[in-house]
Tab-separated table of C-alpha atoms and ligand atoms in Angstrom:
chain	number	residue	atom	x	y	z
K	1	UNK	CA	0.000	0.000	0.000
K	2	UNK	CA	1.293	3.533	-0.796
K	3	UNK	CA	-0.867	7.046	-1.055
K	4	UNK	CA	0.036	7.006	-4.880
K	5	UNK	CA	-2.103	3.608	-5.165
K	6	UNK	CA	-4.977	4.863	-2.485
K	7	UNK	CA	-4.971	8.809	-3.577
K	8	UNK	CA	-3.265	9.747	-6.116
K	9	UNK	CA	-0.790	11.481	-3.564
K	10	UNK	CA	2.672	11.080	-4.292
K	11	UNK	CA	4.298	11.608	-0.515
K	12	UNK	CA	8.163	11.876	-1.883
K	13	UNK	CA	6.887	14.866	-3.942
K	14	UNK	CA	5.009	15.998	-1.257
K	15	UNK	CA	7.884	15.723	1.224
K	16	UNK	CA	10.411	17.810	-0.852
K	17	UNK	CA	7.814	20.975	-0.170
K	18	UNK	CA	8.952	20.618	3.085
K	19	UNK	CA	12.714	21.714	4.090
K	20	UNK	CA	12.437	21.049	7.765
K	21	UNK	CA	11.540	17.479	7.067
K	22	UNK	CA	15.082	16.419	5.652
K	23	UNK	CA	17.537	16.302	8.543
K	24	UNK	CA	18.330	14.121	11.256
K	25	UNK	CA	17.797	14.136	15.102
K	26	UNK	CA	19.919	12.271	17.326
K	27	UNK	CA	21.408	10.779	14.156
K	28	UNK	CA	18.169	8.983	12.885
K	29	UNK	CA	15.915	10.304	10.056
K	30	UNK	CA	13.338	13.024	11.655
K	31	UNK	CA	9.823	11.343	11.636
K	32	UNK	CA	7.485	14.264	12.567
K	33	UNK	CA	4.674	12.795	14.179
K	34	UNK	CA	3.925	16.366	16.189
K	35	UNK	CA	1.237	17.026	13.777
K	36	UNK	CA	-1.527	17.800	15.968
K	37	UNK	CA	0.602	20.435	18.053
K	38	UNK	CA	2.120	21.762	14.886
K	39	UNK	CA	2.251	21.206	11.472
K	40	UNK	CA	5.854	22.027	9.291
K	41	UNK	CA	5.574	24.574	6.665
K	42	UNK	CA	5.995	24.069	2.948
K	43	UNK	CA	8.295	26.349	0.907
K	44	UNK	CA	5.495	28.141	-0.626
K	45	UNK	CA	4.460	30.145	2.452
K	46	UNK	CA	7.784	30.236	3.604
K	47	UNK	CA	8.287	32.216	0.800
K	48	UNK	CA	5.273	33.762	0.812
K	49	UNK	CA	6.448	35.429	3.851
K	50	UNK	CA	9.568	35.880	2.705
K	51	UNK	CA	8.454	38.084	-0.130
K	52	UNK	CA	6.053	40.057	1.596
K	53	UNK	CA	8.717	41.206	3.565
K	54	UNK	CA	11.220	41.466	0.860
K	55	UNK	CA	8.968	43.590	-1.352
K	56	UNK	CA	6.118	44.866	-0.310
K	57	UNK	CA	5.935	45.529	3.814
K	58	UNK	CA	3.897	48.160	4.653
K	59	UNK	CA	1.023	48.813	6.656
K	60	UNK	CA	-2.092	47.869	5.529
K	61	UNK	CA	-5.699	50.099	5.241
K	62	UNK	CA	-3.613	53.542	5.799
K	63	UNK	CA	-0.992	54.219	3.145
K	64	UNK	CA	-2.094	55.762	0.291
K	65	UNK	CA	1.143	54.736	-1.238
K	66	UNK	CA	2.038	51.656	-3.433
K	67	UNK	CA	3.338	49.249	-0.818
K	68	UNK	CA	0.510	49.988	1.363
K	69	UNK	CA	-2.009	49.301	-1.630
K	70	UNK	CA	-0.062	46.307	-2.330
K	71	UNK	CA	0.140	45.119	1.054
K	72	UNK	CA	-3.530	45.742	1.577
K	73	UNK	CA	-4.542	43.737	-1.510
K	74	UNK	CA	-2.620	41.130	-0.417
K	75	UNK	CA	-4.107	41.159	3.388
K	76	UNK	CA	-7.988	40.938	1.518
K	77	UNK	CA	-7.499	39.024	-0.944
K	78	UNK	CA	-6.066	36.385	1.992
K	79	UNK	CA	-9.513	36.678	3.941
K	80	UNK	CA	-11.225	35.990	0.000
K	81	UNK	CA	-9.067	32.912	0.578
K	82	UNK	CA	-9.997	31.974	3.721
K	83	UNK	CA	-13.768	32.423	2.989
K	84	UNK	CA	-13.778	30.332	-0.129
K	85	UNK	CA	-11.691	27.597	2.008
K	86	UNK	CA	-14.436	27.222	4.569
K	87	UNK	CA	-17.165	28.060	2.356
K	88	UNK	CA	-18.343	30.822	4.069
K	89	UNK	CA	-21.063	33.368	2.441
K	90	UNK	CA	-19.084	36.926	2.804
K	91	UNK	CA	-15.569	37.780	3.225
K	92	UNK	CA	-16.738	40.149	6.051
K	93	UNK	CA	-17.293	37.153	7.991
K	94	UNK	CA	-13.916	36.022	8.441
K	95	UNK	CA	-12.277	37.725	11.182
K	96	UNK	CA	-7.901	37.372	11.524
K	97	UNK	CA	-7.012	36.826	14.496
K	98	UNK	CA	-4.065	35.153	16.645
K	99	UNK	CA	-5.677	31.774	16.593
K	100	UNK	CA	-8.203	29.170	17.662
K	101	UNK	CA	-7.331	30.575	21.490
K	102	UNK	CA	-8.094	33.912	20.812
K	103	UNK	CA	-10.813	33.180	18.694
K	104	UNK	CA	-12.493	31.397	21.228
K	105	UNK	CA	-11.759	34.514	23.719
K	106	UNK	CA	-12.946	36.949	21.251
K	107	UNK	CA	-16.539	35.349	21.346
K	108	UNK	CA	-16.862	34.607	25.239
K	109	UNK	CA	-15.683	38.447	25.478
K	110	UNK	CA	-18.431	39.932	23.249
K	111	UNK	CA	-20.838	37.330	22.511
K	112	UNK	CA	-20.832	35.667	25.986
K	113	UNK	CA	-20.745	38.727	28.002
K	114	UNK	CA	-23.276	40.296	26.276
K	115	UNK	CA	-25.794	37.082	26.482
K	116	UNK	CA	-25.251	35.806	29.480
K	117	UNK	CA	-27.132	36.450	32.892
K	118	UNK	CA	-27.128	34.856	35.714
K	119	UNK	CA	-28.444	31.175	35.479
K	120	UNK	CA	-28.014	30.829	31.853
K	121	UNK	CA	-25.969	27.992	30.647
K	122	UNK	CA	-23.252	27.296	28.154
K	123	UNK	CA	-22.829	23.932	27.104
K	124	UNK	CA	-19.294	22.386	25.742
K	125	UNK	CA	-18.218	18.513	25.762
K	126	UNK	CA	-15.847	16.425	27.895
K	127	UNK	CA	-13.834	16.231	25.054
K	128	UNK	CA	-12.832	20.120	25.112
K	129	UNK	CA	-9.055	21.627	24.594
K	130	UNK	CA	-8.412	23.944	27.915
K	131	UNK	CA	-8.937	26.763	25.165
K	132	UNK	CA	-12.545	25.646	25.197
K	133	UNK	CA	-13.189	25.411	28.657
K	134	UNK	CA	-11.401	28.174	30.513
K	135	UNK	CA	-12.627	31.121	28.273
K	136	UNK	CA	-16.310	29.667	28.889
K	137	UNK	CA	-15.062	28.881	32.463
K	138	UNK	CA	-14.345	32.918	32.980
K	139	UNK	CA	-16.953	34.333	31.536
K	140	UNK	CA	-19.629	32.492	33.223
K	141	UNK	CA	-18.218	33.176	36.474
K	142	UNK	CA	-18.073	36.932	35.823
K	143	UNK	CA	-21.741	36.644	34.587
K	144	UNK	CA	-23.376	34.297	36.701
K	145	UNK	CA	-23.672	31.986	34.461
K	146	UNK	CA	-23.284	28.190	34.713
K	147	UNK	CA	-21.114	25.799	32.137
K	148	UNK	CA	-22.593	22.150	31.634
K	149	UNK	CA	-20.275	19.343	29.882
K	150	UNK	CA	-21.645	16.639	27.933
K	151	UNK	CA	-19.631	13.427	28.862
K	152	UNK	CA	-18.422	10.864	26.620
K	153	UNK	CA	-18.172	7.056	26.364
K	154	UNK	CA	-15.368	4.798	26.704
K	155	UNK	CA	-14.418	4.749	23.223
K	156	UNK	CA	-14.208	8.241	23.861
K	157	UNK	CA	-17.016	10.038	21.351
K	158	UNK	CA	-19.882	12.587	22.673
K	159	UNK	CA	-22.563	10.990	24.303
K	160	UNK	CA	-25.706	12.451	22.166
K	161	UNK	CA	-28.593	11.650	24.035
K	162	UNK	CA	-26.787	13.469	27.384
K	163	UNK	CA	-26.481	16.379	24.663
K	164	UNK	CA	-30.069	16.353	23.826
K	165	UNK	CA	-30.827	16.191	27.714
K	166	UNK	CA	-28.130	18.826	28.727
K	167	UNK	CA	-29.727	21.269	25.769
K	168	UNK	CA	-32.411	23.303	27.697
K	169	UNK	CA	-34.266	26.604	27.891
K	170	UNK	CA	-31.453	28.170	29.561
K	171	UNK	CA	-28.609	27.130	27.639
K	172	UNK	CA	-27.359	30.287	25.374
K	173	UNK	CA	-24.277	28.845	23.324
K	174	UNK	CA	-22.847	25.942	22.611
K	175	UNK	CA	-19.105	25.732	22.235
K	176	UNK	CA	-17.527	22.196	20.946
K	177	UNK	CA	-14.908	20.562	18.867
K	178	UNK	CA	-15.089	19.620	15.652
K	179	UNK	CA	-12.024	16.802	16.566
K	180	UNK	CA	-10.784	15.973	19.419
K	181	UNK	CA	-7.103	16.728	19.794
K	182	UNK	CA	-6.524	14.136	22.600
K	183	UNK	CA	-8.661	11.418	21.231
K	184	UNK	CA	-8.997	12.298	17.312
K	185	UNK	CA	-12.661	11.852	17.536
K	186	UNK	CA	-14.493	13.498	15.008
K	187	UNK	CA	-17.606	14.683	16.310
K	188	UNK	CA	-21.138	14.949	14.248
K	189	UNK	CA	-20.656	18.312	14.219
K	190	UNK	CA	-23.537	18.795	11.888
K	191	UNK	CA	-26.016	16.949	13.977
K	192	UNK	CA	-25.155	18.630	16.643
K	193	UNK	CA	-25.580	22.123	15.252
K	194	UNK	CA	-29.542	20.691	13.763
K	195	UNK	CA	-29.994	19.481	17.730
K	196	UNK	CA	-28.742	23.349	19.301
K	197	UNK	CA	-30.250	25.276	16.483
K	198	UNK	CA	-33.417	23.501	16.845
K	199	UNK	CA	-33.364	24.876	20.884
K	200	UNK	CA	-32.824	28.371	18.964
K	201	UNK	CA	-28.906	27.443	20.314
K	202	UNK	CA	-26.053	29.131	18.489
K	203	UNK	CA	-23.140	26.725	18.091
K	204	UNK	CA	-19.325	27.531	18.304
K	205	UNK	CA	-17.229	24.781	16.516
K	206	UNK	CA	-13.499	24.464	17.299
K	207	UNK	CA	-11.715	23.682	14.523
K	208	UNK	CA	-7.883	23.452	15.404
K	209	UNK	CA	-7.928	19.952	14.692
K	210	UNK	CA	-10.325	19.728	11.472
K	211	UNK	CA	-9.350	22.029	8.783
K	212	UNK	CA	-6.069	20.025	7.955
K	213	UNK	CA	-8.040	17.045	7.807
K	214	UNK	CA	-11.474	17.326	6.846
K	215	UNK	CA	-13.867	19.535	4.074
K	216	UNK	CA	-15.329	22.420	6.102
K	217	UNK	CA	-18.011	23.938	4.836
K	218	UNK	CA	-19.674	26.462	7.490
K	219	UNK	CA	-22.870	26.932	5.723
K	220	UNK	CA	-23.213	23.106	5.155
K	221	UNK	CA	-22.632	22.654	8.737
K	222	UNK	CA	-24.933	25.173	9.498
K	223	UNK	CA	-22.634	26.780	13.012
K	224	UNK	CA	-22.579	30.238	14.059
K	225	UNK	CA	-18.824	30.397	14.280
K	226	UNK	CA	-15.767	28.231	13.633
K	227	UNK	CA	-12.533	28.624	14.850
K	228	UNK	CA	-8.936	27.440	13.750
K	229	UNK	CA	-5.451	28.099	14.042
K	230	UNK	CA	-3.176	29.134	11.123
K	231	UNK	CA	-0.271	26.640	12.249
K	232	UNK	CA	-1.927	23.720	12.398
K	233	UNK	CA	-2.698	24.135	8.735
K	234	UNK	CA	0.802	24.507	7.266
K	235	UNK	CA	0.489	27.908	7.954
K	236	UNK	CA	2.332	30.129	10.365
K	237	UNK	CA	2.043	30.696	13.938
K	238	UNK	CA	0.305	33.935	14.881
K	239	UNK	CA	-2.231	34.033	12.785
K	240	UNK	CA	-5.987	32.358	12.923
K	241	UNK	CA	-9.814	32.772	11.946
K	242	UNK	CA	-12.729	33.034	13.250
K	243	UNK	CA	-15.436	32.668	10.685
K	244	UNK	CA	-18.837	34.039	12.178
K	245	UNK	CA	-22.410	34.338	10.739
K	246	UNK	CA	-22.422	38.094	9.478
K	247	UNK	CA	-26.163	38.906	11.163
K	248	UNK	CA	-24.755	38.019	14.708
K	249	UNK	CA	-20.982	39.715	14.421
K	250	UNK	CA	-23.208	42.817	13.111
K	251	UNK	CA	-24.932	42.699	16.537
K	252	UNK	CA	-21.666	42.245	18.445
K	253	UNK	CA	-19.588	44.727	20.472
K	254	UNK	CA	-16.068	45.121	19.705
K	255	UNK	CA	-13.257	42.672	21.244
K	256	UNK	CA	-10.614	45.472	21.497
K	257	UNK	CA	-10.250	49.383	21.196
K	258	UNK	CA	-8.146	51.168	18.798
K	259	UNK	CA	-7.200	51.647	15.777
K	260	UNK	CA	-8.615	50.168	12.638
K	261	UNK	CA	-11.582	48.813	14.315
K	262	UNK	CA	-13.548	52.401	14.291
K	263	UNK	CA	-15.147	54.771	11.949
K	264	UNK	CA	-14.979	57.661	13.818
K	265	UNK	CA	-13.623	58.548	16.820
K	266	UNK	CA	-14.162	61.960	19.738
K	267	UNK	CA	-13.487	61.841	23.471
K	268	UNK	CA	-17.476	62.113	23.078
K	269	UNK	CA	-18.792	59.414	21.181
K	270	UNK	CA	-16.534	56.556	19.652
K	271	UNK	CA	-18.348	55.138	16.310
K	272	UNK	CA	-17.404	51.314	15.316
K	273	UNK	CA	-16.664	50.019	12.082
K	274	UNK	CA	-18.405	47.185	10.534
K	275	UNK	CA	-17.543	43.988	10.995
K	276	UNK	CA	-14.529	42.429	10.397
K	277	UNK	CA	-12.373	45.213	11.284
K	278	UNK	CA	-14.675	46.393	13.956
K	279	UNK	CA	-12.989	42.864	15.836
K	280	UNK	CA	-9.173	43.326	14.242
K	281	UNK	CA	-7.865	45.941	16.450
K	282	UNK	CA	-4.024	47.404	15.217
K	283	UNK	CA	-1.995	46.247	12.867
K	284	UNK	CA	-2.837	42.863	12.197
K	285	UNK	CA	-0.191	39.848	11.229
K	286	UNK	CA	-0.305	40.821	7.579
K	287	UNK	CA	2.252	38.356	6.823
K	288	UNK	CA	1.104	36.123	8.731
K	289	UNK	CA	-2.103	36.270	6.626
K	290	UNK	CA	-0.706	36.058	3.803
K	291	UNK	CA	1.327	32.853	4.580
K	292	UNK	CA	-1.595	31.145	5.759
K	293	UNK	CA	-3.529	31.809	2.436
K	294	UNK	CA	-0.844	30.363	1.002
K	295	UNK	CA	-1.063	27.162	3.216
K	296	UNK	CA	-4.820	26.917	2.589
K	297	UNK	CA	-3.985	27.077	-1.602
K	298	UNK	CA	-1.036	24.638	-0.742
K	299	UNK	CA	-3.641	22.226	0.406
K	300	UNK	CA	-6.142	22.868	-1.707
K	301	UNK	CA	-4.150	21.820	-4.824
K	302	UNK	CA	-3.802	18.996	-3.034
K	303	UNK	CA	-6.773	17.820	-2.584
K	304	UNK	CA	-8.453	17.863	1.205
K	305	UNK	CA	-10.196	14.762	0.206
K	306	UNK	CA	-7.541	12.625	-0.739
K	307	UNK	CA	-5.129	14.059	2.302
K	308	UNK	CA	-7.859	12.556	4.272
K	309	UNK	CA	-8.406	9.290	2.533
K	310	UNK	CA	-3.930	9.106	3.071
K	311	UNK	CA	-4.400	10.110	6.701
K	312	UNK	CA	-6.952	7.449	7.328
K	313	UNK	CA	-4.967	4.731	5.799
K	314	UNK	CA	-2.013	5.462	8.122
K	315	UNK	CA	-4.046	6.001	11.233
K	316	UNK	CA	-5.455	2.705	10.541
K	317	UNK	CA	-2.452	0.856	9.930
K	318	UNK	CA	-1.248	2.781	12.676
K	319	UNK	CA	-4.138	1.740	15.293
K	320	UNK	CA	-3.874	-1.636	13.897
K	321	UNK	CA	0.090	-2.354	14.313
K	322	UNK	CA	-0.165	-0.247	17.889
K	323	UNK	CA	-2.840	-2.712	19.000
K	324	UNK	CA	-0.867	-5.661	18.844
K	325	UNK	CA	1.491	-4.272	21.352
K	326	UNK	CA	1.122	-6.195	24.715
K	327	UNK	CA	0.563	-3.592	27.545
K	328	UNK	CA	-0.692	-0.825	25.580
K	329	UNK	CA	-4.034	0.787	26.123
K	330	UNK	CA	-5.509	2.853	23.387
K	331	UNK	CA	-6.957	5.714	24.989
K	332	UNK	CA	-10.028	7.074	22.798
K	333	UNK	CA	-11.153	3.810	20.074
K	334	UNK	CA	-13.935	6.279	18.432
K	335	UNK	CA	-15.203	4.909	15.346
K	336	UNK	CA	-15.096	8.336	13.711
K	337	UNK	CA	-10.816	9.440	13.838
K	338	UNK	CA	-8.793	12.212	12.312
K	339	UNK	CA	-5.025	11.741	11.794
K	340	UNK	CA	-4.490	11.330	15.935
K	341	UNK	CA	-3.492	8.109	17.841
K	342	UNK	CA	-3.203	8.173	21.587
K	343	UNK	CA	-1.737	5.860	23.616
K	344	UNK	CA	-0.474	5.056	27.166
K	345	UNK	CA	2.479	1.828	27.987
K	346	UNK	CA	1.264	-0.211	31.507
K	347	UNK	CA	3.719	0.846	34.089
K	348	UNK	CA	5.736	3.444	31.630
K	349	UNK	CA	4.884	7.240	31.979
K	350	UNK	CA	3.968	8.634	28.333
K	351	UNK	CA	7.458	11.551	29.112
K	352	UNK	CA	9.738	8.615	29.139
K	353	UNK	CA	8.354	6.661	26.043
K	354	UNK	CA	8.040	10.157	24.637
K	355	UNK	CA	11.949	10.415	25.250
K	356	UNK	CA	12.647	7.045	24.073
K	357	UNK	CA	10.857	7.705	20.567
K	358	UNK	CA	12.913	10.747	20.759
K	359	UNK	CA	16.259	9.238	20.477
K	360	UNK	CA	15.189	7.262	17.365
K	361	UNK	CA	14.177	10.624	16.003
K	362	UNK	CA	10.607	10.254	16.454
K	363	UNK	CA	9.017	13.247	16.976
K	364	UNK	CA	5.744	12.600	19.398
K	365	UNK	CA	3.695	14.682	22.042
K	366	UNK	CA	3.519	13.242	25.833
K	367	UNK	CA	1.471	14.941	28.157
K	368	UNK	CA	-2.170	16.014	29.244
K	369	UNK	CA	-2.198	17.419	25.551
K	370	UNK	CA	-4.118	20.711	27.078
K	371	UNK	CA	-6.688	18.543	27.832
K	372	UNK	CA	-6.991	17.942	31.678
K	373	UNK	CA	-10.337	16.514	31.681
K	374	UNK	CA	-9.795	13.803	29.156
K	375	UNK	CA	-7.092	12.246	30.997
K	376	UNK	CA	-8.712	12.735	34.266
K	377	UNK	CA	-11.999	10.614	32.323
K	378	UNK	CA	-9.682	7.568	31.326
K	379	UNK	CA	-7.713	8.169	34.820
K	380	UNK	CA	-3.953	8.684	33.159
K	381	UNK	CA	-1.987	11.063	33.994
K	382	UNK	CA	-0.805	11.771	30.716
K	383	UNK	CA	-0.797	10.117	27.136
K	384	UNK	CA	1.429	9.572	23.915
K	385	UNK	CA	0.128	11.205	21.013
K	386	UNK	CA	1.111	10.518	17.027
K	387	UNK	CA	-0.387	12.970	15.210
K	388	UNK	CA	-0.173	12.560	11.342
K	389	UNK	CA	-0.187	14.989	8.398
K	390	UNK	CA	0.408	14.256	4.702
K	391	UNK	CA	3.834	14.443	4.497
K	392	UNK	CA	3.957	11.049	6.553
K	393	UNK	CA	4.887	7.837	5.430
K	394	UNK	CA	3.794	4.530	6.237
K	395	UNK	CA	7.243	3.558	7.242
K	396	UNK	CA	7.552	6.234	9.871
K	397	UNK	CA	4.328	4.156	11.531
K	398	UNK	CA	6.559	1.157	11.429
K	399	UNK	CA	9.216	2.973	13.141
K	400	UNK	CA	6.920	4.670	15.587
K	401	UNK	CA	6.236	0.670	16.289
K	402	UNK	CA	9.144	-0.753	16.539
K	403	UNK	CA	10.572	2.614	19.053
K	404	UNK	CA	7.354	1.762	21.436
K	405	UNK	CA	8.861	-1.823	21.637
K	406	UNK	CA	11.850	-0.833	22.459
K	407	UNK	CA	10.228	1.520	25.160
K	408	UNK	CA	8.390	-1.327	26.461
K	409	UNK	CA	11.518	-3.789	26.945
K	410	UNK	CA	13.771	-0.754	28.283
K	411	UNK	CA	11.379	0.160	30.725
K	412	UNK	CA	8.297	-1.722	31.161
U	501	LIG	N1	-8.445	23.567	20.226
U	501	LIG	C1	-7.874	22.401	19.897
U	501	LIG	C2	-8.743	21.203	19.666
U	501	LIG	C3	-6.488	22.335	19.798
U	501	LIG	O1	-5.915	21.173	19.480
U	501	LIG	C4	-5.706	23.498	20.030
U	501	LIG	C5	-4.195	23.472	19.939
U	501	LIG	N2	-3.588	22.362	20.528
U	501	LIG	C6	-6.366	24.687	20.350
U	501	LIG	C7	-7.728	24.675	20.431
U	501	LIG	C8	-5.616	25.940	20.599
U	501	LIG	O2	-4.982	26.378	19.455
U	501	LIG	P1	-3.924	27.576	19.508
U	501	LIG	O3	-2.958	27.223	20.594
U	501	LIG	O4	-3.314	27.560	18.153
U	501	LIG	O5	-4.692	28.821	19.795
C-alpha cells in the first residue's frame, strides 16, 4: 500500500515541499509525528512570507502609497481565501485573528458577556481543549452563568442523548470541537448544530484539529462560528480565523479598542466600524495572513479529500500495528478518527516513552495534551500522542512501532 495507489498522492513529492523534514535528530531520520501540536511549513508560504517582507511591507488600510495598496490587496485578498476555504457566504465574515485561542476569547468576550445572565448555561463537551473550557469557564463566572459538559463514552465520542438532555431553555451557546485533539474523535458536528439550532442554540465549533483534515463547509454545517489556528494548517504561527455568521458579528460589540476597528472617533462618542475590522484591532499579522492563504492554496491543490483518505490509511495501519502491542491501552477507540493516535504503555509514563521515541528521532507529544479533563476521564496522567499529516509515510508508523517496543523492553 502507498498514497500514490490509495490517492493519487505522491508523498516523496510531497515531502520535498517541506525543508524542515530532511535532517536528522539524534542521528536517525526526523519522523514528525507532532502534527496535531504543529504542522511544518511548505516552501510556498515560507516564501510567501519571505516576499512580503522582501517587497512589499507596509502597513495595511492607511498608506495611500504603493506598498501599502499592495500590502492591503494582499491582506484581503487572503480573507477571499480563507472564505472560499471554509465556504463561508461573505468575506466580512472572516475575522484574523491570533488563533483558535483567541478566537475562542474573542466570542466569550463579546458574545458571551453580552448574552449571558445569571443562570443561563453554556454547554461544551468532555472532550474540550483547555482553550474551550477556561474562556467559557471565565466568563460564566463573571456573569453568573453556569457551564454544563456533555460526557463521553469509553471509546471516547460525545454521548448524544446526554447532549439532547443537557440542551435546555437556559442554555445560550454551545461551544464544541469539531475533533478531538486528545482522542482524534471526530464529532457529528452537523447533527449537533440541527440538535442546538433547533433549541434556537447558536453553536461555536473548534476547529484546530479539522481544517487540515477534513472539508469544512460552514454553511453546510450550518454553526454560528468556527474557529482554527493558522499553524496547524501549514500555515504560520500567529495568525488564525474566526469565521462568524455576518447577522450576529453585526450585533456584536467590539473585542478590542483602537485603531482600525472604528469609523470615527471623539473623546465624546466613539463610532465602530463594521464587521470584520470592527474585531481586528491594530496592525494585524499581515504576513502572517498572507502565509496562511498560502497554506490553505497549498492544500487545496492537493486535494483535502484525498489528504484525508492518506491520513486514514495510516491512522489505521497505525491503530492496527499499535494494538498488537502487549501492555498498551488505546486511549479514545472512536469509530469516527482524524489523523491522531493516543496511547499510554502499563507501568511506563507517556514523558519517558516520549523520550525514548525521541532518540530514534521520532518526533511525538507526551502529556495532558491541554486537555486535563480527558485524561482525568480515562484516569492517566498523561498520554502519547502521534499525530499525522500528509507528508507522513507509512514507514515512519513502522518505526513509531518498533521505538514503542523498544520503550516497552527498556522500561516496562
Ligand atoms: N483547540 C484544539 C482542539 C487544539 O488542538 C488546540 C491546539 N492544541 C487549540 C484549540 C488551541 O490552538 P492555539 O494554541 O493555536 O490557539
Amino acid at each position: 500500500m502507498n498514497a500514490t495507489s490509495v490517492t493519487g498522492l505522491d508523498v516523496e513529492v510531497i515531502r520535498k515541499d517541506f525543508p524542515i523534514l530532511h535532517q536528522t535528530v539524534h542521528g536517525k531520520p526526523l519522523a514528525y509525528l507532532d502534527n496535531a501540536a504543529t504542522t511544518q511549513k511548505p516552501r510556498v508560504v515560507i516564501d510567501a512570507i519571505r516576499q512580503y517582507y522582501e517587497s512589499e511591507n507596509a502597513n495595511i488600510h492607511r498608506g495611500v502609497h504603493y506598498l501599502s495598496e499592495r500590502a492591503t490587496a494582499d491582506y484581503e485578498r487572503a480573507r477571499s481565501v480563507v472564505r472560499a476555504f471554509l465556504n463561508a457566504r461573505d468575506s466580512a465574515e472572516i475575522i484574523f485573528v491570533r488563533g483558535t485561542t483567541e478566537a475562542i476569547n474573542l466570542v466569550a468576550a463579546t458574545y458571551g458577556r453580552t448574552h449571558l445572565q445569571p443562570g443561563d448555561e453554556v454547554l461544551i463537551t468532555a472532550m474540550e481543549h483547555h482553550s474551550n473550557i477556561v474562556p467559557w469557564q471565565m466568563i460564566c463566572e463573571e456573569r453568573g452563568a453556569r457551564l454544563r459538559v456533555v460526557p463521553i463514552n469509553d471509546h471516547g465520542e460525545l454521548i448524544i442523548e446526554e447532549f439532547e438532555k443537557l440542551l435546555s431553555a437556559r442554555t445560550r451557546l454551545a461551544a464544541i470541537t469539531h475533533v478531538s485533539n486528545a482522542l482524534g474523535t471526530v464529532n457529528p458536528v452537523q447533527e449537533l448544530v440541527r440538535l442546538c439550532h433547533a433549541h434556537g442554540v447558536p453553536v461555536l465549533i473548534d476547529g484546530a484539529q479539522a481544517v487540515a483534515h477534513l472539508r469544512v463547509d460552514v454553511q453546510a454545517l450550518g454553526c454560528d462560528f468556527y474557529a482554527f489556528s493558522g499553524h496547524k494548517v501549514y500555515g504560520p504561527t500567529g495568525i488564525g480565523v474566526l469565521y462568524g455568521r455576518k447577522e450576529l458579528l453585526e450585533r456584536m460589540p467590539p473585542y478590542q479598542g483602537g485603531g482600525d476597528m472604528i469609523r470615527s472617533v471623539s473623546f465624546e462618542r466613539t463610532l465602530y466600524a463594521d464587521p470584520p475590522y470592527r474585531f481586528e484591532a491594530g496592525t494585524p499579522h499581515i504576513a502572517g495572513a498572507i502565509g496562511l492563504a498560502a497554506a490553505i492554496e497549498y492544500l487545496t491543490g492537493l486535494g483535502i479529500e484525498q489528504v484525508h483518505a492518506w491520513e486514514s490509511q495510516l491512522v489505521r495501519y497505525g491503530v492496527e500495528q499499535l494494538a498488537q502491542i502487549p501492555g498498551l491501552r488505546l486511549i479514545g477507540t472512536p469509530r469516527e478518527r482524524a489523523a491522531v493516535i493516543s496511547f499510554v504503555l502499563d507501568g511506563v509514563h507517556a514523558h519517558d516513552v516520549g523520550t525514548v521515541l525521541d532518540l530514534e528521532g521520532i518526533a511525538v507529544r507526551a502529556g495532558h495534551h491541554c486537555a486535563q479533563p480527558v485524561m482525568q476521564r480515562y484516569g492517566v496522567p498523561a498520554t502519547v500522542r502521534a499525530s499525522l499529516a500528509v507528508y507522513n509515510r507509512l514507514e515512519e508508523i513502522d518505526r513509531l512501532v518498533m521505538a514503542v517496543r523498544k520503550a516497552k523492553e527498556l522500561l516496562g
